[in-house]
mmCIF file with all atom_site columns, C-alpha atoms and ligand atoms in Angstrom:
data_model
loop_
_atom_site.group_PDB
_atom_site.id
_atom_site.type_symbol
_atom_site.label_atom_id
_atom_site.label_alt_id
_atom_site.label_comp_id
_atom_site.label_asym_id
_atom_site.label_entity_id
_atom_site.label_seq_id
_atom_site.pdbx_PDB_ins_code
_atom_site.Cartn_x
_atom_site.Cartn_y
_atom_site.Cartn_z
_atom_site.occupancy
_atom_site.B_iso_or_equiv
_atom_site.pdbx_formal_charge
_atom_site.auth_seq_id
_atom_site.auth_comp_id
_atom_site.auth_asym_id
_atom_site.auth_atom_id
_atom_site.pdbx_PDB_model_num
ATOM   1   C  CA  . UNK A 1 1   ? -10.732 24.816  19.294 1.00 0.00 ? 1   UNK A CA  1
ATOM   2   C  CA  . UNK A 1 2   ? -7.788  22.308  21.159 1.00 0.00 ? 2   UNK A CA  1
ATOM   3   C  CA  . UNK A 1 3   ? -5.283  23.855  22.737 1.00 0.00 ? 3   UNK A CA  1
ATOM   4   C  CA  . UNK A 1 4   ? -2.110  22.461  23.689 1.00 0.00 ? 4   UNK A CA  1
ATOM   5   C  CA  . UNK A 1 5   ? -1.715  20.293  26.832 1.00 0.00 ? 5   UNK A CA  1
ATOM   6   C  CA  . UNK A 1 6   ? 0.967   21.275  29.088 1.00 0.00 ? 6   UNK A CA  1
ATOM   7   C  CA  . UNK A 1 7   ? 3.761   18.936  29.473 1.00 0.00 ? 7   UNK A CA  1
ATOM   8   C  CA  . UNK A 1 8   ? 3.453   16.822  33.055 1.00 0.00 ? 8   UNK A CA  1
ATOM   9   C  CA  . UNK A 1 9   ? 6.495   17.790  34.044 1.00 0.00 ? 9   UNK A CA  1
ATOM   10  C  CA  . UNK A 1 10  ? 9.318   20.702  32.926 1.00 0.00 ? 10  UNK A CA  1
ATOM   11  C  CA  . UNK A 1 11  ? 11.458  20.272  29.568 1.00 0.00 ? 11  UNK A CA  1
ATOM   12  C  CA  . UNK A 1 12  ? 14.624  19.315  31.206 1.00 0.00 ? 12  UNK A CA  1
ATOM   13  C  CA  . UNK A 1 13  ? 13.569  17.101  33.726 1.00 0.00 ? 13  UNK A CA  1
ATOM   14  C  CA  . UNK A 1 14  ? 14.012  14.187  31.416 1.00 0.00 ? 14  UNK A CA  1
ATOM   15  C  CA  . UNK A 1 15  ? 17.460  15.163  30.911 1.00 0.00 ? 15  UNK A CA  1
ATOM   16  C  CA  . UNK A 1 16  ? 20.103  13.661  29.846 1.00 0.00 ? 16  UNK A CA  1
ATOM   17  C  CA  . UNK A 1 17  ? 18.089  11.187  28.392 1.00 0.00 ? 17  UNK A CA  1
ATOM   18  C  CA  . UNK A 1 18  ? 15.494  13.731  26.253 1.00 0.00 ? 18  UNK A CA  1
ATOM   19  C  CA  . UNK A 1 19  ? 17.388  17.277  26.133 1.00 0.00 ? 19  UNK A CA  1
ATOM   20  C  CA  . UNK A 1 20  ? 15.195  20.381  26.701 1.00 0.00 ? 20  UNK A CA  1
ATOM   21  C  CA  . UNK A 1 21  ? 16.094  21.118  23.495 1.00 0.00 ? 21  UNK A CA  1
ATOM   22  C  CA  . UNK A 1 22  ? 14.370  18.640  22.004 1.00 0.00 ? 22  UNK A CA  1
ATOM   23  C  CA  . UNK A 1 23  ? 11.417  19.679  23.731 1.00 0.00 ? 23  UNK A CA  1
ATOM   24  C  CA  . UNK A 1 24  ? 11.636  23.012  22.320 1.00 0.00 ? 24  UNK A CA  1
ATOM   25  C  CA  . UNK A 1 25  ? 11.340  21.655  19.403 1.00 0.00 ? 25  UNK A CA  1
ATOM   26  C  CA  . UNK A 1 26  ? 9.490   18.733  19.644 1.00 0.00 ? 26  UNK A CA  1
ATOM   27  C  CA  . UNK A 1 27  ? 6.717   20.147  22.313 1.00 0.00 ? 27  UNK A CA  1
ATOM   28  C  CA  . UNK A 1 28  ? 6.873   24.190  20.668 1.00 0.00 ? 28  UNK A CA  1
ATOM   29  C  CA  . UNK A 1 29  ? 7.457   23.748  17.361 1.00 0.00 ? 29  UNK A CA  1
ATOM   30  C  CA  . UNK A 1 30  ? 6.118   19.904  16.091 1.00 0.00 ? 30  UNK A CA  1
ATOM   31  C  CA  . UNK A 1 31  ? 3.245   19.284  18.360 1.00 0.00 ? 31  UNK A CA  1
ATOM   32  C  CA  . UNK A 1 32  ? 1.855   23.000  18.671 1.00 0.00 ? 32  UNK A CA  1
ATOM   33  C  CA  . UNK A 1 33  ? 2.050   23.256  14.849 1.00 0.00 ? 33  UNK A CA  1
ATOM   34  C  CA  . UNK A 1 34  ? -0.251  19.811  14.900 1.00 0.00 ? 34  UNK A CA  1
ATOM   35  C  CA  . UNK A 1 35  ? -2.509  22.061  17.262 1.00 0.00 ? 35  UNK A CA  1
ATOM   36  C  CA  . UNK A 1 36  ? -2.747  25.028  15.491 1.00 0.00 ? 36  UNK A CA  1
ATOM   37  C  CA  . UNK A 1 37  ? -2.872  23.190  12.097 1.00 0.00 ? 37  UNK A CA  1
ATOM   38  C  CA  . UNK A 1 38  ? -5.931  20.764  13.484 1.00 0.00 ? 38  UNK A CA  1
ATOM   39  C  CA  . UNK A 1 39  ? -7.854  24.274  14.753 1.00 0.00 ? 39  UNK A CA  1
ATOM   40  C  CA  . UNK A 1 40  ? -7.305  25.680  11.165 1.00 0.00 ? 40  UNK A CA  1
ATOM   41  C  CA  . UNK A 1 41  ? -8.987  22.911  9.625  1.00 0.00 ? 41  UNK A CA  1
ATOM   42  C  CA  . UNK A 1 42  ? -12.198 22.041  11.621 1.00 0.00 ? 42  UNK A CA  1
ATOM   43  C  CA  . UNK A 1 43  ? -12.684 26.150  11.860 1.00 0.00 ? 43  UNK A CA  1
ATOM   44  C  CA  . UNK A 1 44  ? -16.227 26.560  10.530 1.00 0.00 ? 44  UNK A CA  1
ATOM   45  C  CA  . UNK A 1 45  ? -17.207 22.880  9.964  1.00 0.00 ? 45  UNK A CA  1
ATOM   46  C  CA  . UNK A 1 46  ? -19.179 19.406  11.408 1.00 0.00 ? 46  UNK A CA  1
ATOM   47  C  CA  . UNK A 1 47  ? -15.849 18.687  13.616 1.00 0.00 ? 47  UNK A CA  1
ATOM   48  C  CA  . UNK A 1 48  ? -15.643 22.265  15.046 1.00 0.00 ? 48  UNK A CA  1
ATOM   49  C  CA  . UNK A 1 49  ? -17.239 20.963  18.258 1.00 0.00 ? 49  UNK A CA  1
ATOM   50  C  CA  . UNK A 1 50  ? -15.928 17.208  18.689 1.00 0.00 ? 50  UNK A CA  1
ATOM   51  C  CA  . UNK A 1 51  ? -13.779 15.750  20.812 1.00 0.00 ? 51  UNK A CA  1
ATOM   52  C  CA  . UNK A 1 52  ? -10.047 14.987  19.553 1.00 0.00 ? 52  UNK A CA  1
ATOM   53  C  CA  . UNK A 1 53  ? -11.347 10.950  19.396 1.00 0.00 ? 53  UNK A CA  1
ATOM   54  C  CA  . UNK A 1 54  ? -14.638 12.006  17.831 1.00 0.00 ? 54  UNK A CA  1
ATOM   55  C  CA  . UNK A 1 55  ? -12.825 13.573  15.020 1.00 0.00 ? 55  UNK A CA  1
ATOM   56  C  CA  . UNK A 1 56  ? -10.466 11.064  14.639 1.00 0.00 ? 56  UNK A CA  1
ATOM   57  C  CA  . UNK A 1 57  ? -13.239 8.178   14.565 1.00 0.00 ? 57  UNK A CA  1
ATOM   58  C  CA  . UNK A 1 58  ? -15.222 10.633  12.358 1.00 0.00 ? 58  UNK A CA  1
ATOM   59  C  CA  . UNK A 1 59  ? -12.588 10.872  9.553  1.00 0.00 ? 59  UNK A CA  1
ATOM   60  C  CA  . UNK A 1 60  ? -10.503 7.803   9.258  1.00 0.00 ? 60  UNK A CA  1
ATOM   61  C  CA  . UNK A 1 61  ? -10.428 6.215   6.294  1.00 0.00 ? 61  UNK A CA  1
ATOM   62  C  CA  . UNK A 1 62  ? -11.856 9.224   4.320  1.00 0.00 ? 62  UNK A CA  1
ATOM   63  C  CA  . UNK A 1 63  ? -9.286  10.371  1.457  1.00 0.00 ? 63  UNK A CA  1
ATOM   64  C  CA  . UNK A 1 64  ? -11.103 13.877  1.214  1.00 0.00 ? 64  UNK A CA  1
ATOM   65  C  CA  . UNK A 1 65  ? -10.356 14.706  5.434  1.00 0.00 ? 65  UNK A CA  1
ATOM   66  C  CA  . UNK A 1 66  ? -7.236  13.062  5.799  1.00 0.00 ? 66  UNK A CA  1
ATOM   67  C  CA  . UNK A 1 67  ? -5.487  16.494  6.224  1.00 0.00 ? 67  UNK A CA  1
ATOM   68  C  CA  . UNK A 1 68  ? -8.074  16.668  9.241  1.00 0.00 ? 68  UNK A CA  1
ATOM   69  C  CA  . UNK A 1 69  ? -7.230  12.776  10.482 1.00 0.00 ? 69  UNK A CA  1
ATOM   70  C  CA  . UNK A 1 70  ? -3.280  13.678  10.079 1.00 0.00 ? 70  UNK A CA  1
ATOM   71  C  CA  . UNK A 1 71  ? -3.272  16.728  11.715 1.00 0.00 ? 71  UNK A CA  1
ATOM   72  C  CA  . UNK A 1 72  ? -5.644  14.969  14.803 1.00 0.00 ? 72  UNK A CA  1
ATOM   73  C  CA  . UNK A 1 73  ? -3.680  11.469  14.970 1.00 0.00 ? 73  UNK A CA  1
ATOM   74  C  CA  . UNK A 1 74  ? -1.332  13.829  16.046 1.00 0.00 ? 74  UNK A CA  1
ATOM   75  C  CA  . UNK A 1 75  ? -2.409  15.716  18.608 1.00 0.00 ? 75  UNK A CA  1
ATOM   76  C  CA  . UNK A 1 76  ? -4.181  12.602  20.087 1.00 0.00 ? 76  UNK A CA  1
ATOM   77  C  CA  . UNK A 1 77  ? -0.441  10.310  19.561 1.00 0.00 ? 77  UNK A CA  1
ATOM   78  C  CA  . UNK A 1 78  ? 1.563   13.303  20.994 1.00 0.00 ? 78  UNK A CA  1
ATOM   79  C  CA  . UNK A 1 79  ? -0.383  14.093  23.886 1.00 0.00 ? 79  UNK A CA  1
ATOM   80  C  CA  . UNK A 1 80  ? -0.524  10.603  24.928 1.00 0.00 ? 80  UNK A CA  1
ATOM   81  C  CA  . UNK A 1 81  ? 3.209   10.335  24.665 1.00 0.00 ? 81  UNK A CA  1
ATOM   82  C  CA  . UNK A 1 82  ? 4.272   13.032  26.676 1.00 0.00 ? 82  UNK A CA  1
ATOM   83  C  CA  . UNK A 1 83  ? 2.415   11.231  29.332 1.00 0.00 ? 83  UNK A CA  1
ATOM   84  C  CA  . UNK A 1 84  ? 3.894   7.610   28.183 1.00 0.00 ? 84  UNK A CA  1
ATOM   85  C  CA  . UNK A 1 85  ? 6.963   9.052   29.925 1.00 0.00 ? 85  UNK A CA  1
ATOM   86  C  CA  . UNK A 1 86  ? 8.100   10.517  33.802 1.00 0.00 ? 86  UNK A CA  1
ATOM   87  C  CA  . UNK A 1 87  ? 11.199  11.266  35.022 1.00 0.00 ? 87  UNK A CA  1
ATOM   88  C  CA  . UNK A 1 88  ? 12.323  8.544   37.173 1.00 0.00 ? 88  UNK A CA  1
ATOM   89  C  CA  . UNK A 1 89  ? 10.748  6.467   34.719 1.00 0.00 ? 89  UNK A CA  1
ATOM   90  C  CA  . UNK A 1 90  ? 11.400  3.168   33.097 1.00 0.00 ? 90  UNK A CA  1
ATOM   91  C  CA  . UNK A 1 91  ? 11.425  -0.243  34.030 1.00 0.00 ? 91  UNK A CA  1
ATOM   92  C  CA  . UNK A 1 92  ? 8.591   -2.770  34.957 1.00 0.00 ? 92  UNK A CA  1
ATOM   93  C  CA  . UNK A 1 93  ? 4.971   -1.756  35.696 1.00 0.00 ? 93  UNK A CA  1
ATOM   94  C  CA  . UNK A 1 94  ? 2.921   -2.520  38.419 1.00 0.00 ? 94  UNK A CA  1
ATOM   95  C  CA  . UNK A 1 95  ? 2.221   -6.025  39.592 1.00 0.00 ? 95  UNK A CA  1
ATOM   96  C  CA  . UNK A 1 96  ? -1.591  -6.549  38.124 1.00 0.00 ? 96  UNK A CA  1
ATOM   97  C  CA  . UNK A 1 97  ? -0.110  -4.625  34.587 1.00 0.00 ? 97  UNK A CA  1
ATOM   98  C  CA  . UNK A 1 98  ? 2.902   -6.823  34.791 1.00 0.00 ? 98  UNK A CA  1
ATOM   99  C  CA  . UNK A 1 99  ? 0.576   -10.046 34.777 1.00 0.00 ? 99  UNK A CA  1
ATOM   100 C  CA  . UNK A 1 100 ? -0.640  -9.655  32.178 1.00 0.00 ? 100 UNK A CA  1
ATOM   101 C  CA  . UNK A 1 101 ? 2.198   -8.929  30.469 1.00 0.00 ? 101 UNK A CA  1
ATOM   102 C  CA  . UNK A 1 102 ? 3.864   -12.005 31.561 1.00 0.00 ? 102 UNK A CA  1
ATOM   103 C  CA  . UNK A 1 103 ? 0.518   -14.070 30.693 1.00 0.00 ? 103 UNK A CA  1
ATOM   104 C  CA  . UNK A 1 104 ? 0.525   -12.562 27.152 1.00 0.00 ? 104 UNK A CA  1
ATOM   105 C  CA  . UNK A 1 105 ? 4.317   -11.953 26.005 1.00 0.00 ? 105 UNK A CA  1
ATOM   106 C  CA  . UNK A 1 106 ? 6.142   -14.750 28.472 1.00 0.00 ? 106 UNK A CA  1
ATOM   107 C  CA  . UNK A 1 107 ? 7.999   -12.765 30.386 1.00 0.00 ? 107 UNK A CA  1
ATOM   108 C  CA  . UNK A 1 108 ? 8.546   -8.587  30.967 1.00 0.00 ? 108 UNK A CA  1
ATOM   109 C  CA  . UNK A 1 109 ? 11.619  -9.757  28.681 1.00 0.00 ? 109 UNK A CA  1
ATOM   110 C  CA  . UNK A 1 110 ? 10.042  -11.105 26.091 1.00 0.00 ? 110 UNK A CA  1
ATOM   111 C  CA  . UNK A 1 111 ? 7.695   -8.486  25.660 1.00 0.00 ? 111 UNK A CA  1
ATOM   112 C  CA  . UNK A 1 112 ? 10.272  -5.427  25.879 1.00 0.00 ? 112 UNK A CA  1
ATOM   113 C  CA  . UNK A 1 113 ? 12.705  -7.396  23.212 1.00 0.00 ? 113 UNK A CA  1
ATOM   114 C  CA  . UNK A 1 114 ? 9.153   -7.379  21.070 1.00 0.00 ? 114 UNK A CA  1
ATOM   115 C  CA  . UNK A 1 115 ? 8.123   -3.668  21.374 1.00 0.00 ? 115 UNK A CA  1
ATOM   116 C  CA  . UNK A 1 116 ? 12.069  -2.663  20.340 1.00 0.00 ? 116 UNK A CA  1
ATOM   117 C  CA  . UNK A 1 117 ? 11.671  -4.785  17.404 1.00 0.00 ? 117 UNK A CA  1
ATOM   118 C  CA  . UNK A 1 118 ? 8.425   -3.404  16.756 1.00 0.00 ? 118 UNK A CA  1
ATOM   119 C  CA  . UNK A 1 119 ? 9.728   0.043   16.984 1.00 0.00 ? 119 UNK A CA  1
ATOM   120 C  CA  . UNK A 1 120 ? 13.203  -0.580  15.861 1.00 0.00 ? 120 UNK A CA  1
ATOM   121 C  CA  . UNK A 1 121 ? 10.839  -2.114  12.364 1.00 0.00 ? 121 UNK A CA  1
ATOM   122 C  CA  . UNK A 1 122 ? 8.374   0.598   11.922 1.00 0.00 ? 122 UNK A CA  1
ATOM   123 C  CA  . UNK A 1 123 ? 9.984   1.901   8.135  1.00 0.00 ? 123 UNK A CA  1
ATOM   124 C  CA  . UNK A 1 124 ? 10.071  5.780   8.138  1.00 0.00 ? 124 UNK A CA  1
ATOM   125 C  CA  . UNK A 1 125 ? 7.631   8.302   10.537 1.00 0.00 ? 125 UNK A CA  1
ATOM   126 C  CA  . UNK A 1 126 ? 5.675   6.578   12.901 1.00 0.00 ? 126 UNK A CA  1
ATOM   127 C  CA  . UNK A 1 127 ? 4.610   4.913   16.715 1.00 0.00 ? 127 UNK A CA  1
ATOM   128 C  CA  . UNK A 1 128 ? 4.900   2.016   18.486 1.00 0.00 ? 128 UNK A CA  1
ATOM   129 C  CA  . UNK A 1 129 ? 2.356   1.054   21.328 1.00 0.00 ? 129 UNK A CA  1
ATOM   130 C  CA  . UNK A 1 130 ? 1.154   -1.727  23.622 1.00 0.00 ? 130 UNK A CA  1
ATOM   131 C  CA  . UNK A 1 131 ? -2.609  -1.446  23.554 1.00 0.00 ? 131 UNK A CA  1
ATOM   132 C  CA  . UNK A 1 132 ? -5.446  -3.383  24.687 1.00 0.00 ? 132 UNK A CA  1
ATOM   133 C  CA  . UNK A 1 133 ? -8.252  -4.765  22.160 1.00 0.00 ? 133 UNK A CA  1
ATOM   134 C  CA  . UNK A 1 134 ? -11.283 -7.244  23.120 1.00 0.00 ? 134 UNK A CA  1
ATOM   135 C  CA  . UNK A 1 135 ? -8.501  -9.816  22.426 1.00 0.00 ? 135 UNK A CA  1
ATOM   136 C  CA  . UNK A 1 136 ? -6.150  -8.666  25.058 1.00 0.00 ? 136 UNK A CA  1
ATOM   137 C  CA  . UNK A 1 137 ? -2.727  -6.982  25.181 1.00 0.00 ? 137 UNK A CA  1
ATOM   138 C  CA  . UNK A 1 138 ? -0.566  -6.061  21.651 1.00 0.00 ? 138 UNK A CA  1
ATOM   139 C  CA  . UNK A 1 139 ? 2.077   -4.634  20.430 1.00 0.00 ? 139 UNK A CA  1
ATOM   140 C  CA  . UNK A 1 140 ? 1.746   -2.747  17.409 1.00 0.00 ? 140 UNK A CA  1
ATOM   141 C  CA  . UNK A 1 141 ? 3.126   0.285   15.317 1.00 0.00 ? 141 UNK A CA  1
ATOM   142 C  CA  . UNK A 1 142 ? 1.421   2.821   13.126 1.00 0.00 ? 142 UNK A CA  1
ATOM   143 C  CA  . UNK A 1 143 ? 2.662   4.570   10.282 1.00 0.00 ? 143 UNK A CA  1
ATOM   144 C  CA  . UNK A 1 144 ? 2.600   8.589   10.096 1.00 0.00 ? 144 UNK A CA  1
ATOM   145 C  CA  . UNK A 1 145 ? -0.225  10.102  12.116 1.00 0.00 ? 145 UNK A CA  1
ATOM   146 C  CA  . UNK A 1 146 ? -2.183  6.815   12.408 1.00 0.00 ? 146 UNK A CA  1
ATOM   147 C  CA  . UNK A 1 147 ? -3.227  6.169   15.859 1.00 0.00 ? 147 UNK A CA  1
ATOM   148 C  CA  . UNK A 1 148 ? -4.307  2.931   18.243 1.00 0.00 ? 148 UNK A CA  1
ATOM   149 C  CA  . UNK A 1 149 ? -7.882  4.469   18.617 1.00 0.00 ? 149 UNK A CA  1
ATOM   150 C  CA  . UNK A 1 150 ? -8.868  4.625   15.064 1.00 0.00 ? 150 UNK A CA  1
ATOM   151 C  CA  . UNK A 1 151 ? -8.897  1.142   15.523 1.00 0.00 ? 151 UNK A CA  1
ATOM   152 C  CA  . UNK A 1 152 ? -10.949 0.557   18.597 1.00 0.00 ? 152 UNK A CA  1
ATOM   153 C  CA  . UNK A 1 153 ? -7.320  0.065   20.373 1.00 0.00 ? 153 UNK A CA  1
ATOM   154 C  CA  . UNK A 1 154 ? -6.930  1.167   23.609 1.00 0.00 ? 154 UNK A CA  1
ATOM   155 C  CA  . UNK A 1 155 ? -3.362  2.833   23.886 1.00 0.00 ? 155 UNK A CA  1
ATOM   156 C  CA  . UNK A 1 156 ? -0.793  1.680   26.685 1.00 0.00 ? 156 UNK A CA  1
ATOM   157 C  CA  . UNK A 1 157 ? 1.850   3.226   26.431 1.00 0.00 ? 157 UNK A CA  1
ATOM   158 C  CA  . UNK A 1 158 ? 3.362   4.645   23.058 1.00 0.00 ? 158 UNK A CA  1
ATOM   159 C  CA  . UNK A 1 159 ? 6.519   6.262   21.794 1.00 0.00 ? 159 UNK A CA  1
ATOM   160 C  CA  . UNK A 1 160 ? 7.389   8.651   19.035 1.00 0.00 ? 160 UNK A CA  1
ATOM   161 C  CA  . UNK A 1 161 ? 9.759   6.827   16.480 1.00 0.00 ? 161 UNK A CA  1
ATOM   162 C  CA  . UNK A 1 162 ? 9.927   10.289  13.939 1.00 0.00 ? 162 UNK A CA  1
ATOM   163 C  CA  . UNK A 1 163 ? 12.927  11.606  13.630 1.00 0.00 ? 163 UNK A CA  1
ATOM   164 C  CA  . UNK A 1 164 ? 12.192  14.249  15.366 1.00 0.00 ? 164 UNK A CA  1
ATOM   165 C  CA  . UNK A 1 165 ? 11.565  12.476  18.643 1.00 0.00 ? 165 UNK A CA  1
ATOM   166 C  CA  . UNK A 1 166 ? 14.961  11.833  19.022 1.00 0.00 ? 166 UNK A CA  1
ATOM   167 C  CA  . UNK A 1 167 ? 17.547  12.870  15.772 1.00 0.00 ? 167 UNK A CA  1
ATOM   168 C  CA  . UNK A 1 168 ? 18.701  15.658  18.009 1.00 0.00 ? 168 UNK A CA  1
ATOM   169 C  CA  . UNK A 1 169 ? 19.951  13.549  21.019 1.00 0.00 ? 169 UNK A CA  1
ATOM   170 C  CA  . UNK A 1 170 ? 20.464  9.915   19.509 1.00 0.00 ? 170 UNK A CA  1
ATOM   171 C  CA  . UNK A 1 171 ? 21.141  10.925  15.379 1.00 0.00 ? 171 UNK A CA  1
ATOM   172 C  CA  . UNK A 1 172 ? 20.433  7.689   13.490 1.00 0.00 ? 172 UNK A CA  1
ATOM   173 C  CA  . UNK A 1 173 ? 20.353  5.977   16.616 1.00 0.00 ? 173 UNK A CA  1
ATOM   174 C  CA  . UNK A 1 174 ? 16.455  5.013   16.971 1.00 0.00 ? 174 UNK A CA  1
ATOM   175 C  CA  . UNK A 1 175 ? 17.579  1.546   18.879 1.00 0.00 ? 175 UNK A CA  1
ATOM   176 C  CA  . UNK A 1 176 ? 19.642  3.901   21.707 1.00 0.00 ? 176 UNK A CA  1
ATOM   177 C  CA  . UNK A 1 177 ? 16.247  5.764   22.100 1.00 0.00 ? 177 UNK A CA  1
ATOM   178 C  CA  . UNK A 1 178 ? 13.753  2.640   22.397 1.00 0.00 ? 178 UNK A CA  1
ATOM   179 C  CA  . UNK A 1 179 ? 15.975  1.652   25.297 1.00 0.00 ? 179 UNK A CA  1
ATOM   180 C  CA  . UNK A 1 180 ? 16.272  4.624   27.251 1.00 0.00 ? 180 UNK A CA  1
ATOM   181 C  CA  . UNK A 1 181 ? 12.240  4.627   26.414 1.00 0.00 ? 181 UNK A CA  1
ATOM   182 C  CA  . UNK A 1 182 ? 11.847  1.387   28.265 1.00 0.00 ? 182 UNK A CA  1
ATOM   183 C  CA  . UNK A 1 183 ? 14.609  1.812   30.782 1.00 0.00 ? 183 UNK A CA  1
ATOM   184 C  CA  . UNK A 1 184 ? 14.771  5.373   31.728 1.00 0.00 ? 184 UNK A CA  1
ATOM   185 C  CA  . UNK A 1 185 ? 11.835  7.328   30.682 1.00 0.00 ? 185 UNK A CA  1
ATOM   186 C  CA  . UNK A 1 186 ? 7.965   4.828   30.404 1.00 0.00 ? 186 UNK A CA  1
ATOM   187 C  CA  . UNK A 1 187 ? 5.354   5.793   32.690 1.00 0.00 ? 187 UNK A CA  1
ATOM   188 C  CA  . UNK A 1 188 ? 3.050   2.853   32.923 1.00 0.00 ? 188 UNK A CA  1
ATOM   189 C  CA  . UNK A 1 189 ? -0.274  3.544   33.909 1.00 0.00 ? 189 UNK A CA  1
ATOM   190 C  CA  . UNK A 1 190 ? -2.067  2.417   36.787 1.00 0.00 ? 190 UNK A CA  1
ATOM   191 C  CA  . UNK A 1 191 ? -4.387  -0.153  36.182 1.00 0.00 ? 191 UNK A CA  1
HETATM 192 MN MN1 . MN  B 2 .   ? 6.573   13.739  17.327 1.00 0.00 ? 201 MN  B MN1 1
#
């Protein structure tokens, strides 16, 4: 049994660039659904007692439990956003992170312009990330539920490009959301 993670910090404290009412809705309605849809399904079977990546690793690629790998991607995808982002946040991570960056994309620049085309390009539902793979740093995007991990990918940071992430405070106005995202709202990690 998951149960939801609480959000690291309250619902309007990323105001005004994500409303608490899209929180309400995103957070209690989208996300717990995932949750409570995910317990439903591995009640009773081999994934009852597995981890959210063991599941995930577990069923990908498996027509017959992709209910399962939907319903985990997810969980997995949302809880990692809600930590992608801070209030206070946006702007350039720290110095070692930022490195990197520079060593793989040219220039903080370069690499933000990528990961809003990236985002801005994923068609329909979906993410976009930066991971980290055995061949370095990425940007990609994943359709639906998929997720960085079911790849061997180690997530970044990611953001939410459904509809619901952001219809409520930007409309049709994905773009407007990438860049608060970057500018306003990512929480890089510490590495
Ligand atoms: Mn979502």
């Amino acid at each position: 049994m998951f149960e939801m993670i609480a959000l690291p910090y309250n619902m309007n404290d990323l105001e005004p660039y994500v409303s608490q009412q899209t929180f309400e809705y995103h957070y209690g309605k989208h996300y717990k659904n995932y949750v409570d849809t995910l317990n439903k399904l591995i009640a009773g079977t081999e994934f009852e007692n597995m981890t959210l990546e063991e599941i995930i690793k577990a069923v990908y690629g498996k027509p017959e439990y992709q209910a399962i790998f939907n319903n985990a991607g997810q969980v997995f995808n949302h809880q990692f956003f809600w930590h992608s982002m801070k209030p206070n946040g946006g702007g350039k991570p720290n110095a070692k992170l930022l490195k990197q960056i520079e060593e793989q994309f040219g220039s903080y620049e370069d690499f933000a312009k990528e990961f809003k085309n990236t985002a801005i390009s994923q068609f329909g539902s979906g993410w976009a990330w930066l991971v980290s793979d055995d061949r370095g740093l990425k940007i990609i995007k994943t359709a639906n539920a998929d997720t960085p991990i079911a790849h061997g990918q180690i997530p970044i940071i990611g953001i939410d490009v459904w509809e619901h992430a952001y219809y409520l405070d930007y409309q049709n106005r994905r773009s407007d959301f990438i860049d608060v995202f970057l500018n306003n709202l990512v929480n890089w990690p510490q590495i």
